XYZ file of C-alpha atoms in Angstrom:
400
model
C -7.736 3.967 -21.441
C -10.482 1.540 -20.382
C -13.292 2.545 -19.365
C -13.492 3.971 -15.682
C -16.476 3.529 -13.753
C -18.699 6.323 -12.495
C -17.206 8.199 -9.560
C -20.736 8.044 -7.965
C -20.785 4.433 -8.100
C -18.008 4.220 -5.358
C -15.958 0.883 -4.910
C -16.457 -0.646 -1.557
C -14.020 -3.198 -1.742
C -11.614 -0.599 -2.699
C -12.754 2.178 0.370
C -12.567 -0.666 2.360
C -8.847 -1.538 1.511
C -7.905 1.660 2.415
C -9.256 1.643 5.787
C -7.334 -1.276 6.121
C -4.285 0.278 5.525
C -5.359 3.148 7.590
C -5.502 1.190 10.832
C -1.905 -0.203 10.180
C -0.582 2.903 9.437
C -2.497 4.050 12.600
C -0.442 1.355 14.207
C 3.110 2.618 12.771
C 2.660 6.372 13.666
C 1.381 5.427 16.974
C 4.895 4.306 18.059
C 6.711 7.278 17.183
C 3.970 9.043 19.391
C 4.604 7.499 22.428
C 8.504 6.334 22.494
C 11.637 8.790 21.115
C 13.356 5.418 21.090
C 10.983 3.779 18.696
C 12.693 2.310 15.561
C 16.036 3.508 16.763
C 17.707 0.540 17.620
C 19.174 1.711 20.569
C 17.377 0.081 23.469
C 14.610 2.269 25.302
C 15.696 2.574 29.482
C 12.545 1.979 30.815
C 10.405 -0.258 27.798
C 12.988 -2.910 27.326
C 11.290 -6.214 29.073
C 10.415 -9.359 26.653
C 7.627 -8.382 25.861
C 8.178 -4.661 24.933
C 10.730 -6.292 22.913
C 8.188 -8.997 21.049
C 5.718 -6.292 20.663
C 7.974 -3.846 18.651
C 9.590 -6.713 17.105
C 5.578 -8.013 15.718
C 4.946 -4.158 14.292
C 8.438 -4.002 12.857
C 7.518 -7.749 11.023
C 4.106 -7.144 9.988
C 3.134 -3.565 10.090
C 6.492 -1.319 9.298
C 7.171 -0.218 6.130
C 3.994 -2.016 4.421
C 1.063 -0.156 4.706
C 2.119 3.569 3.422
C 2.897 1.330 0.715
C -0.654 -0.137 0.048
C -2.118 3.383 0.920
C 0.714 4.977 -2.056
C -0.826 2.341 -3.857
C -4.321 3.447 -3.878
C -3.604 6.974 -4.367
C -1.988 5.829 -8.098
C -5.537 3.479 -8.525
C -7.477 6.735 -7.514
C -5.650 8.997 -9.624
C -6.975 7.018 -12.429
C -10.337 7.588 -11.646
C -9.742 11.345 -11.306
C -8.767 11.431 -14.807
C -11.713 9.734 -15.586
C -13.890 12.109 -13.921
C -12.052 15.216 -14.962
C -12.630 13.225 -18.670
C -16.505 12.864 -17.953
C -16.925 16.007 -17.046
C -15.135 17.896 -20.105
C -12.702 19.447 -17.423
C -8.870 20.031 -17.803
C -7.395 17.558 -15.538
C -3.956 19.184 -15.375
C -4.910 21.922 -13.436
C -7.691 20.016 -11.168
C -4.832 17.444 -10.131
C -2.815 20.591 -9.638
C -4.859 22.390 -7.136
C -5.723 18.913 -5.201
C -1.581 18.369 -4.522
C -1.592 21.908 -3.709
C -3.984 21.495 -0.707
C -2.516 17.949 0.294
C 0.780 19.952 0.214
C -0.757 22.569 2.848
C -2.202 20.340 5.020
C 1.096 18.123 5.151
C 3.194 20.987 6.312
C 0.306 22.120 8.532
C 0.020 18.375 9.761
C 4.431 18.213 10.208
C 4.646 21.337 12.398
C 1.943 21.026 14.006
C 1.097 17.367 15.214
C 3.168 14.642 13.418
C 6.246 15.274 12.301
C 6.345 12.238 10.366
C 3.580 13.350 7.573
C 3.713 12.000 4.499
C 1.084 14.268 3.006
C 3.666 16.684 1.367
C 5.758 13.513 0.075
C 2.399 12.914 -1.933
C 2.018 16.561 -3.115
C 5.683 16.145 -4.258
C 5.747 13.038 -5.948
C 2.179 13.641 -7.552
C 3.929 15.908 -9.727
C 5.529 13.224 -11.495
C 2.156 10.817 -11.322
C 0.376 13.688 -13.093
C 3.985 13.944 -16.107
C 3.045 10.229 -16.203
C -0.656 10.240 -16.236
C -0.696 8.794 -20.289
C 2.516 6.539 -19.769
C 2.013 3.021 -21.257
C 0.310 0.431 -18.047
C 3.297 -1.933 -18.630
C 5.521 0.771 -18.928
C 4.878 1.767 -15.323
C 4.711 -1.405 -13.653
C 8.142 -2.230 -15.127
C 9.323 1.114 -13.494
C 7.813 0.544 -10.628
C 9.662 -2.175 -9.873
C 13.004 -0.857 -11.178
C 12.409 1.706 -8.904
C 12.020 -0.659 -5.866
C 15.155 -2.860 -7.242
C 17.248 0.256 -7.271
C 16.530 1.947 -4.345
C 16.808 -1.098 -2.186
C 20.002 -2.172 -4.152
C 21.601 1.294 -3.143
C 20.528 0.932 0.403
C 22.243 -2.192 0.323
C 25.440 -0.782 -0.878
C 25.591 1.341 1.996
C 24.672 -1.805 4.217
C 27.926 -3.285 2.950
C 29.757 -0.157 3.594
C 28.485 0.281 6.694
C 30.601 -2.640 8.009
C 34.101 -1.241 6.864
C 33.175 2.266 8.790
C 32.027 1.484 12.421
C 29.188 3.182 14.296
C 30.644 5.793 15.465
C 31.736 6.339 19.525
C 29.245 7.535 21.480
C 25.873 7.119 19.102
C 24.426 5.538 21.269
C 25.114 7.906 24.560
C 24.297 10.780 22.040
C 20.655 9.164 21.284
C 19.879 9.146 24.662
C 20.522 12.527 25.525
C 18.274 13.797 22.179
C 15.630 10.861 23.290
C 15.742 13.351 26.958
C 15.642 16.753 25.288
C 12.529 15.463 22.928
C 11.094 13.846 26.366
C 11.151 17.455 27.452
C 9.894 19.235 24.944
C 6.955 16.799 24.403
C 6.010 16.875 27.803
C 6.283 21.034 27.825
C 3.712 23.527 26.104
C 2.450 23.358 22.929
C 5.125 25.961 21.476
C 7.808 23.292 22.597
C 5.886 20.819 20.981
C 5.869 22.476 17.702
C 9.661 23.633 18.053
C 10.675 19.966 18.419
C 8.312 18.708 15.353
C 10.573 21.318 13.450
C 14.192 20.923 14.749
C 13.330 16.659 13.859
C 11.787 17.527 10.458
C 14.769 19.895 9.474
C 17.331 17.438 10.933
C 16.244 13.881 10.035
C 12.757 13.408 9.166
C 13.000 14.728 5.514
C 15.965 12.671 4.863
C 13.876 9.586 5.579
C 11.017 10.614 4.159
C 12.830 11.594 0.784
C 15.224 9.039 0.415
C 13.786 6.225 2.273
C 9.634 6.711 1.443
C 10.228 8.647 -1.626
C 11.309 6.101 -4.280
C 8.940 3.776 -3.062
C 5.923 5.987 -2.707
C 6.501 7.006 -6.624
C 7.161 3.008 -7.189
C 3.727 2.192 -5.308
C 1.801 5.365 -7.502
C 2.696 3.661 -10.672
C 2.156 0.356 -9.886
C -1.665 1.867 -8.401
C -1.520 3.893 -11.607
C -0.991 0.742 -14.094
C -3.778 -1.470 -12.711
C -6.102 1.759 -12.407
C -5.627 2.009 -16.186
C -6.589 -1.529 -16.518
C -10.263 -1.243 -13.724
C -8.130 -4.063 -11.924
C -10.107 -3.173 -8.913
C -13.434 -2.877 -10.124
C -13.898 -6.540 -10.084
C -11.342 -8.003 -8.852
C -12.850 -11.769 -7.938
C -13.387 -11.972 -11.387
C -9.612 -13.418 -11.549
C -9.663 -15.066 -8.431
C -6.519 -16.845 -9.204
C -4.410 -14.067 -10.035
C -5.607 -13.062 -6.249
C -4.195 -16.261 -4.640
C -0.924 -15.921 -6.707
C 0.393 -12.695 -5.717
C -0.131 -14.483 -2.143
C 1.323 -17.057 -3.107
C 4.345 -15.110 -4.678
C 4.852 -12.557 -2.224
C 4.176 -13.345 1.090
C 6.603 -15.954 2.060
C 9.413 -13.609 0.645
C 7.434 -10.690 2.155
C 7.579 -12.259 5.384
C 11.136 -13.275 5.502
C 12.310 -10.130 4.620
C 10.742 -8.124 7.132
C 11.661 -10.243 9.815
C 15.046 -9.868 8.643
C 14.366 -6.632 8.935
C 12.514 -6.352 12.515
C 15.382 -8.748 14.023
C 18.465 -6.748 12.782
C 16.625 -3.351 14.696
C 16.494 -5.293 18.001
C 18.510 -3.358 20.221
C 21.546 -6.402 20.972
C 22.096 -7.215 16.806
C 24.290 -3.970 16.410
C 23.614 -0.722 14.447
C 25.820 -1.830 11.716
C 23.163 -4.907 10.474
C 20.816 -2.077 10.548
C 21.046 -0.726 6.828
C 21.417 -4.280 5.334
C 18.009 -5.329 7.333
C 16.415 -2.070 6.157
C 17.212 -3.141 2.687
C 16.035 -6.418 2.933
C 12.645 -5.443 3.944
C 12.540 -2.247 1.172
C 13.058 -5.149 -1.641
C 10.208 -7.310 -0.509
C 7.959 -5.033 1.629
C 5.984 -3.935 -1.782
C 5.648 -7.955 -2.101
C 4.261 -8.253 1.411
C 1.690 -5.195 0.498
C 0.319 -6.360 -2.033
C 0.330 -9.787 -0.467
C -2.068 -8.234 2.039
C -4.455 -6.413 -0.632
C -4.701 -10.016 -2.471
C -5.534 -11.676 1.241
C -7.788 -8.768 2.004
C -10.182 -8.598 -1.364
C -10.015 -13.015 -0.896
C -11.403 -12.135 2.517
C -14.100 -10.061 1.970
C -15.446 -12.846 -0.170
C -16.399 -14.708 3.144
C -19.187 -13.714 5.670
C -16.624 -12.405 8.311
C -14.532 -10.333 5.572
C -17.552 -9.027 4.269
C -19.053 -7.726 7.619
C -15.683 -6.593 8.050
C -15.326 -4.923 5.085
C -18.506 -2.570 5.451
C -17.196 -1.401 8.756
C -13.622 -0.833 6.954
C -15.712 1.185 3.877
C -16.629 4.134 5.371
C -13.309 4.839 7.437
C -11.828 4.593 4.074
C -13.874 7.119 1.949
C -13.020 9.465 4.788
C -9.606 8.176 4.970
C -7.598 11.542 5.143
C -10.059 13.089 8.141
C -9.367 10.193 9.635
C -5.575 10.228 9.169
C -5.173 13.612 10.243
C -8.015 13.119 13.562
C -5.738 10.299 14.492
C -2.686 12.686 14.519
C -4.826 15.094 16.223
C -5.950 12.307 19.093
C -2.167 11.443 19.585
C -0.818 14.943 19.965
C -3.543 14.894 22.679
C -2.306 12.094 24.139
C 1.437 12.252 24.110
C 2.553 15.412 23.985
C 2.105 19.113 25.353
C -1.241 19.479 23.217
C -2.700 17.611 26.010
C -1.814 14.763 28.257
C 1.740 14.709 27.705
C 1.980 10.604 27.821
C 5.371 10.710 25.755
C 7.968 7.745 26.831
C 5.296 6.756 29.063
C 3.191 4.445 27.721
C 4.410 0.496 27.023
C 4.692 -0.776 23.079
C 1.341 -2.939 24.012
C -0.356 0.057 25.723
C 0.171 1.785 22.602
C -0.933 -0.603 20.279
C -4.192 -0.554 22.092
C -4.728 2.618 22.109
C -4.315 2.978 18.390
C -7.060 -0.139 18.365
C -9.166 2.152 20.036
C -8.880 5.048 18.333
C -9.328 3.025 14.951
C -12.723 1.333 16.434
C -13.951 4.701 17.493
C -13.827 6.161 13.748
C -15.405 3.389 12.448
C -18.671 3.814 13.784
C -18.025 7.685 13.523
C -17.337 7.693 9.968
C -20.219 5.620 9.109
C -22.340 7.754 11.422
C -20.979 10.716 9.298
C -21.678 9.159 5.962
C -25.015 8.583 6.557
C -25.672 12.029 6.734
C -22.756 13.812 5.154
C -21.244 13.353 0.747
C -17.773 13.731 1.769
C -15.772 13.468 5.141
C -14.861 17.172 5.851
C -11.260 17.128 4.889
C -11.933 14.982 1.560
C -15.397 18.290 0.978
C -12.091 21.102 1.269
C -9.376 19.169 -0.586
C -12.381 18.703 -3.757
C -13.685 22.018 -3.352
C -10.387 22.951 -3.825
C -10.324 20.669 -6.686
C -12.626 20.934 -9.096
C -13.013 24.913 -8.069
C -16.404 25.094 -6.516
C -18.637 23.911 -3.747
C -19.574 20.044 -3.864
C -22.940 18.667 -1.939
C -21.971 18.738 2.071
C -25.475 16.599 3.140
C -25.805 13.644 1.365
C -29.528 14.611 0.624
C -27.862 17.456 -2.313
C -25.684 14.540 -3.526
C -27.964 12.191 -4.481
């Protein structure tokens, strides 16, 4: 392996990434929130003017789909950097790694029943455990599975776009949506136990199916792809290629783009629930190409005076990336359902992509604030106590 560079000498460019990719997956979650009828292609009753319609048809194009994938992506990179640490400091990594999935794994299912049913927190846990059976697999190796991972699993999706047109949608879907889009209305807007009993009844019924067989094979894809170019320090200067940076633009986003607006149009509520699969694997094959199409644009950015000032506001949002994913869960309950204000299926696409703008400025300032003050974010202080098997510095003053 090459050599890593020292945990305590922390990559900005790559904390800031990830607070990118934070804020669009902010923007994502927010929708499923606010709307039962979000990403269902079946057309919401009251949220169906033009421009509810453009705005869910934008987040579909440039924000569905792609930015779990460049967070999966980081969590390979960082894994690398684990194992150097674990390396550094004479420690087993095996059982380190272990006991981290093990507490990502508890605060997933804590996260699913509790606030957002759509976690992907115990998808992580699970697919770690083939990350770690990998952890000394060849960089090449992995990037070439990577992407026969991504070529299969959209390949098979495809298939069953295909087949989808010999077997019509059945009678009724759509009448039958709308009466589970009323009972979830309900329960949202109840108590808090009705909350949780809902988050439950969708994970058991659909949610894992996605999760597993939609996320799953691309999560893993995204891990080894992080994993391969954390074995090379791809990340640790990455302007030092600057052309490699301006060809995966080059390479990716125009077929990036295409796809996923393949993919946003066929989910518009007049194309028909039968272009749905083939649309869904359009935008699986060349969503990893519009990810990393992103990172490329986003480390080329912060080479300029506007990337850069945004990139130090991104920074610290990203070193406390998973208190921030889990506040922002917490904040939404609040909002939408019977933890709080009980806004569910009341609240416009556009409202609700400026509320997630605003809860995404708020923790910028408030993770910086933290930072200044604080080693770790307070979910990243558990989740490495946990790891490494005793208490780390909580004020930055012991770190240092």
């Amino acid at each position: 392996m090459t050599a890593a560079i020292d945990a305590r000498e922390r990559l900005a460019q790559v904390d800031a990434l990830r607070g990118f990719a934070l804020f669009g997956i902010l923007v994502v979650n927010i929708g499923v929130f606010s709307s039962p009828f979000y990403g269902a292609g079946v057309p919401d009753p009251v949220y169906s003017r033009p421009l509810d319609l453009t705005v869910n048809w934008l987040i579909a194009w440039l924000f569905e789909t792609k930015f779990y994938l460049l967070f999966s992506f980081l969590f390979g990179y960082s894994f690398t950097l684990q194992m150097a640490a674990a390396e550094r400091s004479q420690a087993a990594f095996a059982p380190r790694f272990l006991r981290r999935l093990a507490g990502l794994a508890a605060l997933g299912l804590a996260h699913a029943v509790l606030f957002y049913q759509g976690d992907i927190l115990v998808t992580y846990a699970l697919l770690g455990l083939a990350l770690l059976l990998c952890r000394r697999m060849d960089p090449r190796r992995a990037l070439r599975g990577a992407l026969w991972l991504i070529v299969l699993a959209a390949s098979i999706w495809a298939i069953l776009g295909a087949l989808s047109f010999l077997e019509p949608v059945q009678a009724g879907y759509a009448a039958q949506y709308k009466a589970d889009a009323l009972a979830s209305i309900e329960a949202y807007r109840g108590t808090i136990g009705s909350t949780i009993a809902q988050h439950i009844k969708e994970l058991t019924e659909t949610i894992w199916f996605m999760v597993l067989f939609v996320q799953g094979p691309f999560v893993l894809a995204m891990f080894l792809a992080g994993y391969a170019l954390g074995r090379r320090n791809a990340l640790a200067d990455p302007w030092r290629h600057p052309r490699a940076l301006w060809l995966l633009c080059a390479l990716g986003l125009l077929p990036g783009l295409a796809g996923s607006a393949v993919y946003a149009t066929t989910s518009l509520p007049w194309v028909g629930a039968a272009w749905e699969l083939p649309g869904l694997a359009a935008d699986l094959l060349t969503a990893p190409l519009l990810s990393m199409s992103y990172a490329a644009a986003f480390l080329l950015a912060l080479r300029t005076r506007a990337g850069g000032r945004a990139g130090a506001w991104l920074a610290p949002a990203g070193r406390m990336a998973l208190t921030n994913y889990l506040m922002q869960s917490v904040v939404c309950a609040f909002l939408f359902t019977g933890w709080g204000l009980r806004l569910f299926a009341s609240v416009s696409p556009l409202a609700a992509f400026c509320i997630a703008v605003a809860i995404f400025a708020a923790q910028l300032p408030l993770s910086a604030w933290w930072l200044r003050s604080h080693a770790y974010g307070p979910v990243e202080w558990f989740l490495r106590a946990l790891t490494i098997g005793a208490w780390p510095a909580w004020r930055r003053a012991q770190a240092d």
